[in-house]
PDB file of C-alpha atoms in Angstrom:
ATOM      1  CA  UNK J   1      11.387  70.032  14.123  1.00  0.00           C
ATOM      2  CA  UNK J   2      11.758  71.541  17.835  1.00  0.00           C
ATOM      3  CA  UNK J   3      15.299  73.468  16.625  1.00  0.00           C
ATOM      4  CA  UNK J   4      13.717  74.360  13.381  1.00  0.00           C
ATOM      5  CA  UNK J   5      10.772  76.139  15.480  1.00  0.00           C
ATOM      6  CA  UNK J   6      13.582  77.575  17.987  1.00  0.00           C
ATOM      7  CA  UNK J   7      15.255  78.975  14.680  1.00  0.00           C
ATOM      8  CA  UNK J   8      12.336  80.237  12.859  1.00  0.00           C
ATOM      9  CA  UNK J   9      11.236  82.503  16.134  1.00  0.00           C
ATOM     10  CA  UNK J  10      14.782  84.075  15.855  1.00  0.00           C
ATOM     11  CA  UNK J  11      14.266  84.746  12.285  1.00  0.00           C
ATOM     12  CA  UNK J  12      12.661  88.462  11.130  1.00  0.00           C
ATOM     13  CA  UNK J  13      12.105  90.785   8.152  1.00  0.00           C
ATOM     14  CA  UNK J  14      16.152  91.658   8.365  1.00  0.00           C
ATOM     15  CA  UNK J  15      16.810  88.197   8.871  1.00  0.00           C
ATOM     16  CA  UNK J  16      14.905  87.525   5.470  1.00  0.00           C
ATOM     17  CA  UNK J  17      16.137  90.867   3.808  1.00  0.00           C
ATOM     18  CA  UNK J  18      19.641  89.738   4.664  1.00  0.00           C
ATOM     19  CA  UNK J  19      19.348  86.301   3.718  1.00  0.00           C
ATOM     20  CA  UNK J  20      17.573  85.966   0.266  1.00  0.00           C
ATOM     21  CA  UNK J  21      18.806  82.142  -0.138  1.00  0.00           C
ATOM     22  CA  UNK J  22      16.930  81.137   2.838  1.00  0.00           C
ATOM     23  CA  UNK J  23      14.177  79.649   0.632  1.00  0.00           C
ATOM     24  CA  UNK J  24      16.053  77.028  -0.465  1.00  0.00           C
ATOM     25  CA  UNK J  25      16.974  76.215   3.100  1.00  0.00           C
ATOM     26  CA  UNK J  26      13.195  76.077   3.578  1.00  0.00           C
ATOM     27  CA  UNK J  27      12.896  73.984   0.215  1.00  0.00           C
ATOM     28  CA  UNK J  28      15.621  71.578   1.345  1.00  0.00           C
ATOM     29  CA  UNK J  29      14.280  70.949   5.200  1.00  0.00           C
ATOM     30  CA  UNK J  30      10.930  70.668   3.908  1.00  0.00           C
ATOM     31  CA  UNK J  31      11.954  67.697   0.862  1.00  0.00           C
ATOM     32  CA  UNK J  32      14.628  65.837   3.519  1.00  0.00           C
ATOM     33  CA  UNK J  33      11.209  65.330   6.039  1.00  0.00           C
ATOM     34  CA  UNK J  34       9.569  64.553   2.971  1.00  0.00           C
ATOM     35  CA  UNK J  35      11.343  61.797   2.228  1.00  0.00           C
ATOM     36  CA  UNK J  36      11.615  61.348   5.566  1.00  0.00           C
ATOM     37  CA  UNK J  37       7.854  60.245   5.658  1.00  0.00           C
ATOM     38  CA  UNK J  38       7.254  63.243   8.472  1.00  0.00           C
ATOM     39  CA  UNK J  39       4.366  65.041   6.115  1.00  0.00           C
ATOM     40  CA  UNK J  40       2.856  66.603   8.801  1.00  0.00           C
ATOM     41  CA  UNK J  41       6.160  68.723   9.416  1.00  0.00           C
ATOM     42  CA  UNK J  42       7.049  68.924   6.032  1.00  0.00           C
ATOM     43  CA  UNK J  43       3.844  70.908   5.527  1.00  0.00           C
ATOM     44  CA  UNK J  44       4.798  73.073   8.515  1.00  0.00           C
ATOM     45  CA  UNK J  45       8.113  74.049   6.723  1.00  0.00           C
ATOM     46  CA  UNK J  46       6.097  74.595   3.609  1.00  0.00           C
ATOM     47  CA  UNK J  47       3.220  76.830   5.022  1.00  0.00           C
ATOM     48  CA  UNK J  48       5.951  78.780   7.173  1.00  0.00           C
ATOM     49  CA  UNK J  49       8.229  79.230   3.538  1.00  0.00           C
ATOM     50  CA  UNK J  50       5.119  80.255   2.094  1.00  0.00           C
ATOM     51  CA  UNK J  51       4.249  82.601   4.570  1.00  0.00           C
ATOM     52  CA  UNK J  52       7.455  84.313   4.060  1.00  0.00           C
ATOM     53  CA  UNK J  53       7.740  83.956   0.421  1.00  0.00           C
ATOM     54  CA  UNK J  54       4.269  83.834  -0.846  1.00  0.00           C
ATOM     55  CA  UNK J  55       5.173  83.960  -4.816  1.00  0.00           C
ATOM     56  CA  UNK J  56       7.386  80.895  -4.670  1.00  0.00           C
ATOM     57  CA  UNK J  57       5.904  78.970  -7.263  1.00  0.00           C
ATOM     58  CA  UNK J  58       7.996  75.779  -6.069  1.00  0.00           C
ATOM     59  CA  UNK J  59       6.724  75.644  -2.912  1.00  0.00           C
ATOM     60  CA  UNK J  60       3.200  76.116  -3.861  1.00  0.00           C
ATOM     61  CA  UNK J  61       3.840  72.801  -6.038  1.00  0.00           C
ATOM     62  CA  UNK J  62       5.192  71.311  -2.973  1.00  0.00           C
ATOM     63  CA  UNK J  63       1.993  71.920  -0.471  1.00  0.00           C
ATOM     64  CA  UNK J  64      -0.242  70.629  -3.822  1.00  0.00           C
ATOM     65  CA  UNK J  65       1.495  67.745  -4.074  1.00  0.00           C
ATOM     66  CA  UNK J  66       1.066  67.032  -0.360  1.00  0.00           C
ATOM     67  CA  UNK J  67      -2.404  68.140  -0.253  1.00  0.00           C
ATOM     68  CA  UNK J  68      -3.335  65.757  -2.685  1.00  0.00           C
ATOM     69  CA  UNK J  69      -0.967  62.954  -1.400  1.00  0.00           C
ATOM     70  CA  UNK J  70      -3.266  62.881   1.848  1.00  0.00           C
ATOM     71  CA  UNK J  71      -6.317  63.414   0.093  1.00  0.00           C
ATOM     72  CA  UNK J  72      -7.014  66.961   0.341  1.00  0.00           C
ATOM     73  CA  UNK J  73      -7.559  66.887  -3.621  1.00  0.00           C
ATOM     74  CA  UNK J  74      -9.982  70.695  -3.038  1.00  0.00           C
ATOM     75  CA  UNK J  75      -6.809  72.156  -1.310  1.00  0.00           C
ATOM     76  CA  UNK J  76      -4.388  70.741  -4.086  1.00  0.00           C
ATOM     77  CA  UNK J  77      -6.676  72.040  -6.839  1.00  0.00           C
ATOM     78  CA  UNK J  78      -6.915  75.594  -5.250  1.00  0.00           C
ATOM     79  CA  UNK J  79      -2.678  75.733  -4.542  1.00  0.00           C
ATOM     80  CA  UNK J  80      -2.102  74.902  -7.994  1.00  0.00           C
ATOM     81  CA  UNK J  81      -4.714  77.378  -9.189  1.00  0.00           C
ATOM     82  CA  UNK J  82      -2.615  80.090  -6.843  1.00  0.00           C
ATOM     83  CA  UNK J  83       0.517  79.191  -8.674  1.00  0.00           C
ATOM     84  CA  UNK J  84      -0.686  79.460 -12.017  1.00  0.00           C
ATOM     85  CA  UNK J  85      -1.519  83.049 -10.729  1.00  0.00           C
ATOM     86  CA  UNK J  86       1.849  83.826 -10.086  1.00  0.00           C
ATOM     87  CA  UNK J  87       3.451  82.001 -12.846  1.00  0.00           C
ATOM     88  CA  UNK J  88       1.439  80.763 -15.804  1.00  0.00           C
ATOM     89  CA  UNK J  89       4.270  78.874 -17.425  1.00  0.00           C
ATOM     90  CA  UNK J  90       3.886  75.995 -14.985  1.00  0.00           C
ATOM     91  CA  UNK J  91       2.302  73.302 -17.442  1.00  0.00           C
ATOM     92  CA  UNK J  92       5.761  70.802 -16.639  1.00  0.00           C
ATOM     93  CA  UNK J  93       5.900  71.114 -13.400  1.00  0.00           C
ATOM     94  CA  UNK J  94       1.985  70.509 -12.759  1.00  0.00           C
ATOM     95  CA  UNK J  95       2.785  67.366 -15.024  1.00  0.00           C
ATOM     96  CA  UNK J  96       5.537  66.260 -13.064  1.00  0.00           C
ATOM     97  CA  UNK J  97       3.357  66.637 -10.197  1.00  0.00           C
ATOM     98  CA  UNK J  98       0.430  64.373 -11.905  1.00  0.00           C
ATOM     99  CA  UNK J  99       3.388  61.668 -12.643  1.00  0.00           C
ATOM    100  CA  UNK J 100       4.383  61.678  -9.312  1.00  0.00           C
ATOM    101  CA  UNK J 101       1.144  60.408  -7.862  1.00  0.00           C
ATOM    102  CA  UNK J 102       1.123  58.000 -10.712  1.00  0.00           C
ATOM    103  CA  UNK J 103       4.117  56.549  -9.132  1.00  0.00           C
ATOM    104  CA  UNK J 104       2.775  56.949  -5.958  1.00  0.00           C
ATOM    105  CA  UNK J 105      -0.632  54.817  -7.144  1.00  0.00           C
ATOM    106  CA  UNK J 106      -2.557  57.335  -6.366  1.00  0.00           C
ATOM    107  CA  UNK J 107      -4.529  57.683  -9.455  1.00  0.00           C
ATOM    108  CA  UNK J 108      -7.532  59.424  -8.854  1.00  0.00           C
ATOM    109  CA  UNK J 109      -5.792  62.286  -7.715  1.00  0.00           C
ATOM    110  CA  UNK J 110      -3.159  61.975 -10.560  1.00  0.00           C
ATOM    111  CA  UNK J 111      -5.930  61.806 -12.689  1.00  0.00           C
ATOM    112  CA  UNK J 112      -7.429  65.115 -10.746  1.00  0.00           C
ATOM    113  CA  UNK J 113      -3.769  66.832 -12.118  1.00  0.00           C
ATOM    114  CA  UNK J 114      -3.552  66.342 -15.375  1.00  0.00           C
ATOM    115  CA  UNK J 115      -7.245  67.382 -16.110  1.00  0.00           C
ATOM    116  CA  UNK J 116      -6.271  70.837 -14.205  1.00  0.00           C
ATOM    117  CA  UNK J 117      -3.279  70.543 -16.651  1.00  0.00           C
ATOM    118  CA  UNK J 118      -5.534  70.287 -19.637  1.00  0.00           C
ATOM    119  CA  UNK J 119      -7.787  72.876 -18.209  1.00  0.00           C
ATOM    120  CA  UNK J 120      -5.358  75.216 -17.586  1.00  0.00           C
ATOM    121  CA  UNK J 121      -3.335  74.465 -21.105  1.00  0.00           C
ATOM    122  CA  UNK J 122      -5.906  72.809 -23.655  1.00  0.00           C
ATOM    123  CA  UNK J 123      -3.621  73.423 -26.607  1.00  0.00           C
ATOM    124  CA  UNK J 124      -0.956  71.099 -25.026  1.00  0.00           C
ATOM    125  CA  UNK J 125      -0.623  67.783 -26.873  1.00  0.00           C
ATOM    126  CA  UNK J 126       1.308  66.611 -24.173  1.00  0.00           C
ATOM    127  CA  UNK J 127      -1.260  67.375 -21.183  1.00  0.00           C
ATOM    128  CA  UNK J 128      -4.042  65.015 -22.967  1.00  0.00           C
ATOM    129  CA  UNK J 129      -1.330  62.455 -24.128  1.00  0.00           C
ATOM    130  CA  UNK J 130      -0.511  62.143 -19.879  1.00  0.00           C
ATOM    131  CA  UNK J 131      -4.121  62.353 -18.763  1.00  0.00           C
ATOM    132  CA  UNK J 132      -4.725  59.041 -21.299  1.00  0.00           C
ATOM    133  CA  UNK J 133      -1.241  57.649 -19.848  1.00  0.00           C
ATOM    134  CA  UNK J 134      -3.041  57.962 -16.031  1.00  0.00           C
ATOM    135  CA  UNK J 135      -6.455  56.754 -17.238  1.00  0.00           C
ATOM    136  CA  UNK J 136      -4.605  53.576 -19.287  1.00  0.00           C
ATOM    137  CA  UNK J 137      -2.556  52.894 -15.909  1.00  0.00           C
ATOM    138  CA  UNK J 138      -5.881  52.840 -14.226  1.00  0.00           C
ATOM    139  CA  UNK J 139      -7.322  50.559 -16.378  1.00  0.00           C
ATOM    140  CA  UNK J 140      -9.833  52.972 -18.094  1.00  0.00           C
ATOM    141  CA  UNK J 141      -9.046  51.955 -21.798  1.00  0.00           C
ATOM    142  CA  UNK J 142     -11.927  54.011 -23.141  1.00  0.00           C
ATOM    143  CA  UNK J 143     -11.336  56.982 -21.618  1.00  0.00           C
ATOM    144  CA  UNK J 144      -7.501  56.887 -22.297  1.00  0.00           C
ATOM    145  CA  UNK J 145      -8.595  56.487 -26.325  1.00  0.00           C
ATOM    146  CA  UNK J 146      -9.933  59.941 -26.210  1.00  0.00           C
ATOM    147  CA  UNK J 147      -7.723  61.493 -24.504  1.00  0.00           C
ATOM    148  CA  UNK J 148      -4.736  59.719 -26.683  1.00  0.00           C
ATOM    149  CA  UNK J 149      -6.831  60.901 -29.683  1.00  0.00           C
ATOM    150  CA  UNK J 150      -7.621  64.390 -28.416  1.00  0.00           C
ATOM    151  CA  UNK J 151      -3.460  64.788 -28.078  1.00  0.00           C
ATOM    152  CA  UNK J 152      -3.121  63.553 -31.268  1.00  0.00           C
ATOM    153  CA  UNK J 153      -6.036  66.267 -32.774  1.00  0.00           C
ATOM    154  CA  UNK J 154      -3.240  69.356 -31.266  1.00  0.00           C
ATOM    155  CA  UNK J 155      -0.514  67.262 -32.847  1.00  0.00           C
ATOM    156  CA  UNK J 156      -0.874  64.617 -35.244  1.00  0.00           C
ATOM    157  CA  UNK J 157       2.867  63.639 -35.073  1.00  0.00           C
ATOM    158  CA  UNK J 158       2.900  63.164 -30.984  1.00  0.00           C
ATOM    159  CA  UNK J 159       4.965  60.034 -30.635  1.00  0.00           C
ATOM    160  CA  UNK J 160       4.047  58.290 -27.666  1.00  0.00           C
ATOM    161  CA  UNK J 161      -0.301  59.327 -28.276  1.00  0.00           C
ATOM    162  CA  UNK J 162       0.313  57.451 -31.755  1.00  0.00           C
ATOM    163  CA  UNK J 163       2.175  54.084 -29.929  1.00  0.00           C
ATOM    164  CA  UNK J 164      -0.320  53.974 -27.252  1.00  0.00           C
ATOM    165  CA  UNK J 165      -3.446  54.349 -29.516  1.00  0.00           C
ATOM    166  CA  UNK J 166      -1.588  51.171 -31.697  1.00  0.00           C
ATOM    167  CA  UNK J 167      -1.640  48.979 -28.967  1.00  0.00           C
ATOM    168  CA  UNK J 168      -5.329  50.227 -27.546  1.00  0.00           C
ATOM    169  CA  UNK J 169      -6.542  49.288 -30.981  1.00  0.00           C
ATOM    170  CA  UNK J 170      -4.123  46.438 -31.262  1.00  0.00           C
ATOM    171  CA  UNK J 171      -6.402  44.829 -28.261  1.00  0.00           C
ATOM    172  CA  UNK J 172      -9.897  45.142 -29.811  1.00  0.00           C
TER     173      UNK J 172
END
């Protein structure tokens, strides 16, 4: 991170002007020390990208999904709500996001997502039929029933809402 900081003084507005792929240079430093496990500079490349390029959508859903990876669920809530300003044709990506922590066990916060997502798109079958997904991976049956049936109120034909709600009622 010490030559990324030596870089980044060099860089300025020409630099940028000159250079409009060097988001994705951002994007791809900050996912490598992602995966990495270095979060802490990860969000440094993020903030700094976001700095410079404050209506890129896909690094907002980057710092979200860190925010709420360490717990900062507030901060998460109010970066998504920031990207939806910019772009309001987000309602995959903000899923991906919630599926993502679901696969990461961390289900409260997944959970936190995908009722944003149904917030932010309530006439998306698909937004309640994931929000029942993350409470039936928690273990909340009951609360994944209405969520399942709530999908299945936008769109009566939603495939996976009808399989899941079979084997919910399968179990009583």
């Amino acid at each position: 991170i010490h030559a990324f900081e030596d870089l980044m003084s060099s860089i300025n507005d020409a630099t940028i002007e000159k250079e409009p792929y060097l988001k994705y240079a951002f994007r791809d430093l900050g996912t490598y020390l992602l995966n990495k496990r270095h979060i802490e500079d990860a969000t440094k490349v993020f903030k700094i990208s976001n700095k410079i390029y404050p209506e890129d959508t896909r690094t907002l859903m980057y710092l979200a999904g860190i925010a709420f990876t360490v717990g900062e669920n507030e901060n998460g809530i109010t970066t998504l709500k920031r990207a939806l300003e910019i772009d309001a044709n987000l309602e995959s990506q903000i899923n991906s996001l919630g599926y993502m922590l679901l696969n990461a066990k961390k289900y409260d916060e997944a959970i936190i997502v995908f009722k944003f997502n149904v917030k932010s798109f309530p006439r998306s079958a698909n937004c309640y039929d994931s929000l029942g997904e993350a409470y039936l991976i928690k273990g909340d049956k009951e609360n994944a029933k209405i969520y399942y049936k709530k999908a299945l109120e936008i769109n009566p034909n939603f495939s996976s809402a009808i399989s899941a709600l079979k084997e919910l009622e399968q179990e009583y």
